[in-house]
Structures are given as structure tokens and as C-alpha cells.
Amino acid sequence: MKLKTTNIIEICCRLLVCLSPLSCSLALSAVEEDRVSFNYDIRPILSDACFLCHGLDVDAREADLRLDRQEDAYAEREDSSPAIVPGDPDESLLIWMINQEDEEDRMPPIKHPRHLTEVEKELFRKWIEQGAEYEKHWSFIPPKSIKLPGVSEKSWPKNGIDHFILSRLESEGMRPSAEANKETLLRRVSLDLTGLPPTIEELDAYLSDFSPSAYERVVDRLLTSSHYGERMALVWLDAARYADSGGYQNDMRRSQWPWRDWVIQAYNQNMPFDQFTVEQLAGDLLP
């Protein structure tokens, strides 16, 4: 199955009509709340505070200790316990080192710009207690269906994401916000998909459409607009530092606009993402 650039946007926009303004991360955090995730909780800390000296680079590695791979972290050591003993944080060198009272022995070293908080130390302990399971990068993990959490206000959810949001709200003793009015929904989705506010004519047409699919028709219209590609390309071009001139000294012109137009066209044609990536990397090397 090919993932297309527009499909993700379309799905998200169709959900806007029934989602509260709450961040979708709220829904994610409701999944297995007590389970510490290597990818979500542990890997970012290791990358930030540990991999410089205990990661991939063999020339920079200290104490012959590597933490980015499970087999190395679990490996027996001649002078101490393994860095990580799954299920037993008290026998894990990692826990011992990050909790040293003497700051000269504590890891990360005192000269390191990044030091662990008590919350992060507790995350390491809990992760090891739970088995210290390493995970592949998220892009290599097949998605799995997750059981929807139970909710009290059963009439509110209109889709699966709503169940997770409402479950978290109810756990905090909160209720969802009222659904936004049609004018607000139209303005939100127009700015999201085209970067432009709706015209008076577009607003009048939407307000006079009382059918259940009125919002879906607005989304379809915006996705077929040429401005959709311009809006989506903006983020991609910013990441690539696109500019029409050099920006230094004499600020010479740079004739890269054909690539800019190609990116806009790719979005407007709903180009599959794998093709979108390959054509940019390979360029004129393609047949």
C-alpha cells in the first residue's frame, strides 16, 4: 500500500469536526499509561545524555560500554554487572552509575551539559523493572490495533481517537469542550489546508449547507485547490532552506524555482510519498 501525501491530511481534517482542541498526544499517553516505552521514553534520554560516550562511535566510546544496542547493554562485563539486567535495576550498572552521590563518579559526567532529572532516573528504573525491552525505530514496527478504552459518556465519541481523548479527560475529572460552530470550523480547516481564510462566498455556502456531509465537502474542495499544494509545500521548503536568492553579500539570485513548483505540483497531484522521496534524492539520475 502506498501512503499518499494527501491521505493523511484528509483523514485528520475529517476528524476535526468531532475532536476537541486537546492535543492528540493526550490520546497516545492514554495507551498503556504504566508501561515505559523505549522509543518514547528511554531512547530520547539516552540519545541526549549517553550516546555521545556510549553509542555508535567506537572512537568516542568510553569504558567499552555501548547502550544503543540491546546485546551490548545486556552483555557481561569483566569488572562489574552488565549495564542493564532486565528485570533487576539494582543489579544494573546503569542504575548504579546514574544515582552515584559523588558527582565525580555520577553519569553523565559533571562536565556533560546534560544531566538527568529524578523523573528520568525513575523512568530508567521502571523500564528495567519491566524487562528493559529495546525497540526498533518506530518506522520499522508494524502498526497494531489497540483496544479502545472504555468511557462513561458513550454518546460523545464519533471515532476511535475520541475514545482515547475522552478517556483521559474523564480520568482527570474533565468534560470535553462544546463542538465549535460552523464558522470556526471552516476558518480552522481553510487555514490548515490552504493558509488562507475562507471567503464570504465560501462561508455563506457552508452555512447554507445543512447536509451531514457538508464539512466533508469543504475538505474535498480545499484538497483540490491549487493553494493546498502551496500551503503543504511551505513547510517542506522551509526545512530545505529554500530561497530565491543567496542571502549573503551581494545576495545573488538562485534559480531553484523549478524545484519549488515541482514540490507544489507533487502535493496537488497527490503523489505517493515513496515516489516523492525518490525523485528528490535521485533527481536527474532517474531514467
CSV table of C-alpha atoms in Angstrom, one decimal:
chain,number,residue,atom,x,y,z
A,1,MET,CA,0.0,0.0,0.0
A,2,LYS,CA,1.4,3.4,-1.0
A,3,LEU,CA,1.0,6.2,1.5
A,4,LYS,CA,-0.1,9.4,-0.3
A,5,THR,CA,0.6,12.9,0.9
A,6,THR,CA,-3.0,14.0,0.8
A,7,ASN,CA,-4.5,10.9,2.5
A,8,ILE,CA,-3.1,11.7,6.0
A,9,ILE,CA,-4.3,15.3,5.7
A,10,GLU,CA,-7.7,14.3,4.6
A,11,ILE,CA,-8.2,11.8,7.5
A,12,CYS,CA,-7.1,14.4,10.0
A,13,CYS,CA,-9.3,17.1,8.6
A,14,ARG,CA,-12.3,14.9,8.6
A,15,LEU,CA,-11.8,14.2,12.3
A,16,LEU,CA,-11.6,17.9,13.2
A,17,VAL,CA,-15.3,18.2,13.2
A,18,CYS,CA,-15.7,16.0,16.2
A,19,LEU,CA,-12.3,16.4,18.0
A,20,SER,CA,-11.8,18.7,21.0
A,21,PRO,CA,-8.9,21.2,20.8
A,22,LEU,CA,-6.9,18.8,23.1
A,23,SER,CA,-3.6,17.6,21.7
A,24,CYS,CA,-3.6,14.2,20.1
A,25,SER,CA,-0.6,13.3,22.3
A,26,LEU,CA,-3.3,13.1,25.1
A,27,ALA,CA,-4.7,10.1,23.3
A,28,LEU,CA,-1.3,8.5,22.8
A,29,SER,CA,-0.4,8.8,26.5
A,30,ALA,CA,-3.6,7.0,27.5
A,31,VAL,CA,-2.3,3.9,25.8
A,32,GLU,CA,-0.6,1.6,28.3
A,33,GLU,CA,-0.1,4.5,30.7
A,34,ASP,CA,2.0,2.5,33.1
A,35,ARG,CA,4.2,0.9,30.5
A,36,VAL,CA,7.6,2.7,29.9
A,37,SER,CA,8.3,2.7,26.2
A,38,PHE,CA,11.9,2.5,24.9
A,39,ASN,CA,11.2,4.6,21.8
A,40,TYR,CA,9.0,7.2,23.5
A,41,ASP,CA,10.6,7.5,27.0
A,42,ILE,CA,14.1,6.0,27.1
A,43,ARG,CA,15.7,6.4,23.7
A,44,PRO,CA,15.4,10.3,23.7
A,45,ILE,CA,17.2,10.4,27.1
A,46,LEU,CA,19.9,8.0,26.0
A,47,SER,CA,20.4,10.0,22.8
A,48,ASP,CA,20.6,13.3,24.6
A,49,ALA,CA,22.7,12.3,27.6
A,50,CYS,CA,24.5,9.0,26.9
A,51,PHE,CA,25.1,8.1,23.3
A,52,LEU,CA,27.9,10.6,22.9
A,53,CYS,CA,30.2,8.4,25.0
A,54,HIS,CA,28.3,5.1,24.9
A,55,GLY,CA,26.9,4.9,21.4
A,56,LEU,CA,27.7,4.1,17.8
A,57,ASP,CA,31.0,5.9,17.5
A,58,VAL,CA,33.7,3.4,18.5
A,59,ASP,CA,36.4,6.2,18.7
A,60,ALA,CA,34.4,8.2,21.2
A,61,ARG,CA,33.1,5.3,23.2
A,62,GLU,CA,34.1,5.3,26.9
A,63,ALA,CA,34.6,2.3,29.2
A,64,ASP,CA,33.9,-0.1,26.4
A,65,LEU,CA,30.2,0.4,27.1
A,66,ARG,CA,27.6,0.7,24.4
A,67,LEU,CA,24.0,1.5,25.2
A,68,ASP,CA,22.3,1.9,21.8
A,69,ARG,CA,22.1,-1.9,21.2
A,70,GLN,CA,20.4,-4.4,23.4
A,71,GLU,CA,23.1,-7.1,23.0
A,72,ASP,CA,25.8,-4.7,24.2
A,73,ALA,CA,23.8,-3.3,27.1
A,74,TYR,CA,23.0,-6.8,28.3
A,75,ALA,CA,26.5,-8.1,27.9
A,76,GLU,CA,28.5,-9.5,30.8
A,77,ARG,CA,31.3,-7.2,31.9
A,78,GLU,CA,34.6,-8.2,33.4
A,79,ASP,CA,34.7,-5.6,36.1
A,80,SER,CA,31.1,-5.2,37.0
A,81,SER,CA,27.5,-6.2,36.5
A,82,PRO,CA,26.0,-5.8,33.0
A,83,ALA,CA,24.9,-2.2,32.2
A,84,ILE,CA,21.4,-3.5,32.1
A,85,VAL,CA,20.0,-6.6,33.8
A,86,PRO,CA,16.4,-7.0,32.6
A,87,GLY,CA,14.0,-7.1,35.5
A,88,ASP,CA,16.6,-6.2,38.1
A,89,PRO,CA,17.6,-2.5,38.3
A,90,ASP,CA,19.5,-3.0,41.5
A,91,GLU,CA,22.0,-5.3,39.7
A,92,SER,CA,22.2,-2.9,36.6
A,93,LEU,CA,25.4,-0.9,36.4
A,94,LEU,CA,23.4,1.9,34.6
A,95,ILE,CA,21.2,2.5,37.6
A,96,TRP,CA,24.2,2.4,40.0
A,97,MET,CA,26.1,5.0,37.9
A,98,ILE,CA,23.3,7.5,37.4
A,99,ASN,CA,22.5,7.5,41.1
A,100,GLN,CA,26.0,8.0,42.5
A,101,GLU,CA,26.1,10.5,45.3
A,102,ASP,CA,29.7,11.6,44.4
A,103,GLU,CA,29.2,13.8,41.4
A,104,GLU,CA,32.7,12.9,40.2
A,105,ASP,CA,31.5,9.3,39.6
A,106,ARG,CA,27.9,10.0,38.6
A,107,MET,CA,26.9,9.6,35.0
A,108,PRO,CA,26.5,11.7,32.8
A,109,PRO,CA,29.8,13.3,33.9
A,110,ILE,CA,29.8,16.6,35.7
A,111,LYS,CA,31.3,18.3,32.6
A,112,HIS,CA,28.5,17.0,30.4
A,113,PRO,CA,26.0,19.7,29.5
A,114,ARG,CA,23.1,17.3,30.1
A,115,HIS,CA,22.2,15.9,33.5
A,116,LEU,CA,19.4,13.5,34.4
A,117,THR,CA,16.4,14.6,36.4
A,118,GLU,CA,14.9,12.5,39.2
A,119,VAL,CA,11.9,11.7,36.9
A,120,GLU,CA,14.3,10.5,34.2
A,121,LYS,CA,16.2,8.3,36.7
A,122,GLU,CA,12.9,6.8,37.8
A,123,LEU,CA,11.9,6.1,34.2
A,124,PHE,CA,15.1,4.1,33.7
A,125,ARG,CA,14.5,2.1,36.9
A,126,LYS,CA,10.9,1.4,35.9
A,127,TRP,CA,11.9,0.4,32.3
A,128,ILE,CA,14.4,-2.1,33.6
A,129,GLU,CA,11.9,-3.5,36.2
A,130,GLN,CA,9.5,-4.1,33.3
A,131,GLY,CA,12.2,-6.0,31.3
A,132,ALA,CA,14.2,-3.3,29.6
A,133,GLU,CA,12.8,-4.1,26.2
A,134,TYR,CA,14.6,-2.4,23.3
A,135,GLU,CA,12.5,-1.4,20.3
A,136,LYS,CA,13.3,-0.8,16.7
A,137,HIS,CA,12.9,2.6,15.2
A,138,TRP,CA,9.1,3.3,15.1
A,139,SER,CA,9.1,3.3,11.3
A,140,PHE,CA,10.1,-0.4,11.3
A,141,ILE,CA,7.4,-1.5,13.7
A,142,PRO,CA,4.2,-2.7,12.1
A,143,PRO,CA,1.2,-0.8,13.4
A,144,LYS,CA,-1.1,-2.8,15.7
A,145,SER,CA,-4.8,-2.4,16.5
A,146,ILE,CA,-5.3,-1.1,20.0
A,147,LYS,CA,-8.4,-1.8,22.1
A,148,LEU,CA,-10.5,1.3,22.6
A,149,PRO,CA,-10.6,2.4,26.3
A,150,GLY,CA,-14.0,2.5,28.0
A,151,VAL,CA,-15.7,5.8,28.6
A,152,SER,CA,-18.7,6.9,30.6
A,153,GLU,CA,-20.2,9.4,28.1
A,154,LYS,CA,-20.7,6.9,25.4
A,155,SER,CA,-22.6,9.2,23.1
A,156,TRP,CA,-19.8,11.7,22.7
A,157,PRO,CA,-17.1,9.8,20.7
A,158,LYS,CA,-17.6,9.8,17.0
A,159,ASN,CA,-14.4,7.9,16.1
A,160,GLY,CA,-11.6,5.8,17.7
A,161,ILE,CA,-9.4,8.8,18.6
A,162,ASP,CA,-12.3,10.4,20.5
A,163,HIS,CA,-12.4,7.4,22.9
A,164,PHE,CA,-8.8,8.0,23.9
A,165,ILE,CA,-9.3,11.7,24.4
A,166,LEU,CA,-12.5,11.3,26.4
A,167,SER,CA,-10.9,8.5,28.5
A,168,ARG,CA,-8.1,10.8,29.5
A,169,LEU,CA,-10.4,13.7,30.2
A,170,GLU,CA,-12.7,11.6,32.4
A,171,SER,CA,-9.6,10.3,34.3
A,172,GLU,CA,-8.8,13.9,35.1
A,173,GLY,CA,-12.4,14.7,36.1
A,174,MET,CA,-12.9,16.9,33.0
A,175,ARG,CA,-15.5,17.0,30.3
A,176,PRO,CA,-14.9,17.8,26.6
A,177,SER,CA,-15.4,21.3,25.2
A,178,ALA,CA,-18.5,22.0,23.2
A,179,GLU,CA,-18.2,21.5,19.4
A,180,ALA,CA,-17.1,24.6,17.6
A,181,ASN,CA,-19.6,26.5,15.5
A,182,LYS,CA,-19.5,26.1,11.7
A,183,GLU,CA,-17.8,29.5,11.1
A,184,THR,CA,-14.9,28.5,13.4
A,185,LEU,CA,-14.6,25.0,11.8
A,186,LEU,CA,-14.5,26.5,8.3
A,187,ARG,CA,-11.8,29.0,9.3
A,188,ARG,CA,-9.7,26.4,11.0
A,189,VAL,CA,-9.7,23.9,8.1
A,190,SER,CA,-9.2,26.6,5.5
A,191,LEU,CA,-6.2,28.0,7.2
A,192,ASP,CA,-4.8,24.5,7.9
A,193,LEU,CA,-5.1,23.3,4.3
A,194,THR,CA,-4.6,26.4,2.2
A,195,GLY,CA,-3.1,29.0,4.6
A,196,LEU,CA,-6.0,31.3,3.5
A,197,PRO,CA,-9.1,32.3,5.4
A,198,PRO,CA,-12.4,31.4,3.8
A,199,THR,CA,-14.1,34.0,1.5
A,200,ILE,CA,-17.5,35.4,2.3
A,201,GLU,CA,-19.0,33.3,-0.5
A,202,GLU,CA,-17.4,30.2,0.8
A,203,LEU,CA,-18.7,30.9,4.3
A,204,ASP,CA,-22.2,31.6,3.0
A,205,ALA,CA,-22.2,28.4,1.0
A,206,TYR,CA,-21.1,26.3,4.0
A,207,LEU,CA,-23.6,27.9,6.4
A,208,SER,CA,-26.5,27.2,4.0
A,209,ASP,CA,-25.5,23.5,3.6
A,210,PHE,CA,-27.3,21.5,6.3
A,211,SER,CA,-26.4,18.1,5.0
A,212,PRO,CA,-24.4,15.6,7.2
A,213,SER,CA,-21.6,15.7,4.6
A,214,ALA,CA,-21.3,19.5,4.5
A,215,TYR,CA,-17.9,19.5,6.3
A,216,GLU,CA,-16.5,16.6,4.2
A,217,ARG,CA,-17.4,18.5,1.0
A,218,VAL,CA,-15.5,21.6,2.3
A,219,VAL,CA,-12.4,19.4,2.9
A,220,ASP,CA,-12.7,17.8,-0.5
A,221,ARG,CA,-12.9,21.3,-2.1
A,222,LEU,CA,-9.8,22.6,-0.2
A,223,LEU,CA,-7.8,19.5,-1.1
A,224,THR,CA,-8.4,20.1,-4.8
A,225,SER,CA,-7.4,23.8,-4.5
A,226,SER,CA,-4.1,24.8,-6.0
A,227,HIS,CA,-3.5,26.6,-2.8
A,228,TYR,CA,-3.4,23.3,-1.0
A,229,GLY,CA,-0.1,22.4,-2.6
A,230,GLU,CA,1.3,25.8,-1.8
A,231,ARG,CA,0.4,25.5,1.8
A,232,MET,CA,1.8,22.0,2.2
A,233,ALA,CA,5.0,22.8,0.3
A,234,LEU,CA,5.8,25.7,2.6
A,235,VAL,CA,6.9,23.5,5.4
A,236,TRP,CA,8.9,21.3,3.2
A,237,LEU,CA,10.6,24.2,1.5
A,238,ASP,CA,11.4,25.8,4.9
A,239,ALA,CA,13.0,22.6,6.1
A,240,ALA,CA,15.2,22.6,3.0
A,241,ARG,CA,16.0,26.3,3.4
A,242,TYR,CA,14.6,27.2,0.1
A,243,ALA,CA,15.2,30.8,-1.1
A,244,ASP,CA,15.1,32.7,-4.4
A,245,SER,CA,18.4,34.4,-3.5
A,246,GLY,CA,21.7,33.5,-1.8
A,247,GLY,CA,21.2,35.8,1.2
A,248,TYR,CA,24.9,36.7,1.6
A,249,GLN,CA,27.0,39.6,0.5
A,250,ASN,CA,25.7,40.5,-3.0
A,251,ASP,CA,22.6,38.3,-2.5
A,252,MET,CA,22.9,36.6,-5.8
A,253,ARG,CA,19.9,35.1,-7.4
A,254,ARG,CA,19.3,31.3,-7.2
A,255,SER,CA,17.2,29.7,-9.9
A,256,GLN,CA,15.6,26.9,-7.8
A,257,TRP,CA,12.0,27.8,-8.5
A,258,PRO,CA,11.5,24.8,-10.8
A,259,TRP,CA,12.0,22.5,-7.8
A,260,ARG,CA,9.7,24.7,-5.7
A,261,ASP,CA,7.0,24.4,-8.4
A,262,TRP,CA,7.6,20.6,-8.6
A,263,VAL,CA,7.0,20.2,-4.8
A,264,ILE,CA,3.8,22.2,-5.1
A,265,GLN,CA,2.7,20.1,-8.0
A,266,ALA,CA,3.6,16.9,-6.3
A,267,TYR,CA,1.2,17.7,-3.4
A,268,ASN,CA,-1.6,18.9,-5.7
A,269,GLN,CA,-1.3,15.6,-7.7
A,270,ASN,CA,-1.3,13.6,-4.5
A,271,MET,CA,2.0,11.9,-5.4
A,272,PRO,CA,2.8,8.8,-3.4
A,273,PHE,CA,5.3,9.6,-0.7
A,274,ASP,CA,7.8,7.0,-1.7
A,275,GLN,CA,7.9,8.5,-5.2
A,276,PHE,CA,8.1,12.0,-3.8
A,277,THR,CA,11.2,11.0,-1.8
A,278,VAL,CA,12.9,9.0,-4.5
A,279,GLU,CA,12.5,11.7,-7.2
A,280,GLN,CA,14.0,14.4,-4.9
A,281,LEU,CA,17.0,12.2,-3.9
A,282,ALA,CA,17.7,10.7,-7.3
A,283,GLY,CA,16.8,13.7,-9.4
A,284,ASP,CA,18.2,13.6,-12.9
A,285,LEU,CA,19.8,10.2,-12.2
A,286,LEU,CA,16.4,8.6,-12.8
A,287,PRO,CA,15.7,7.3,-16.4
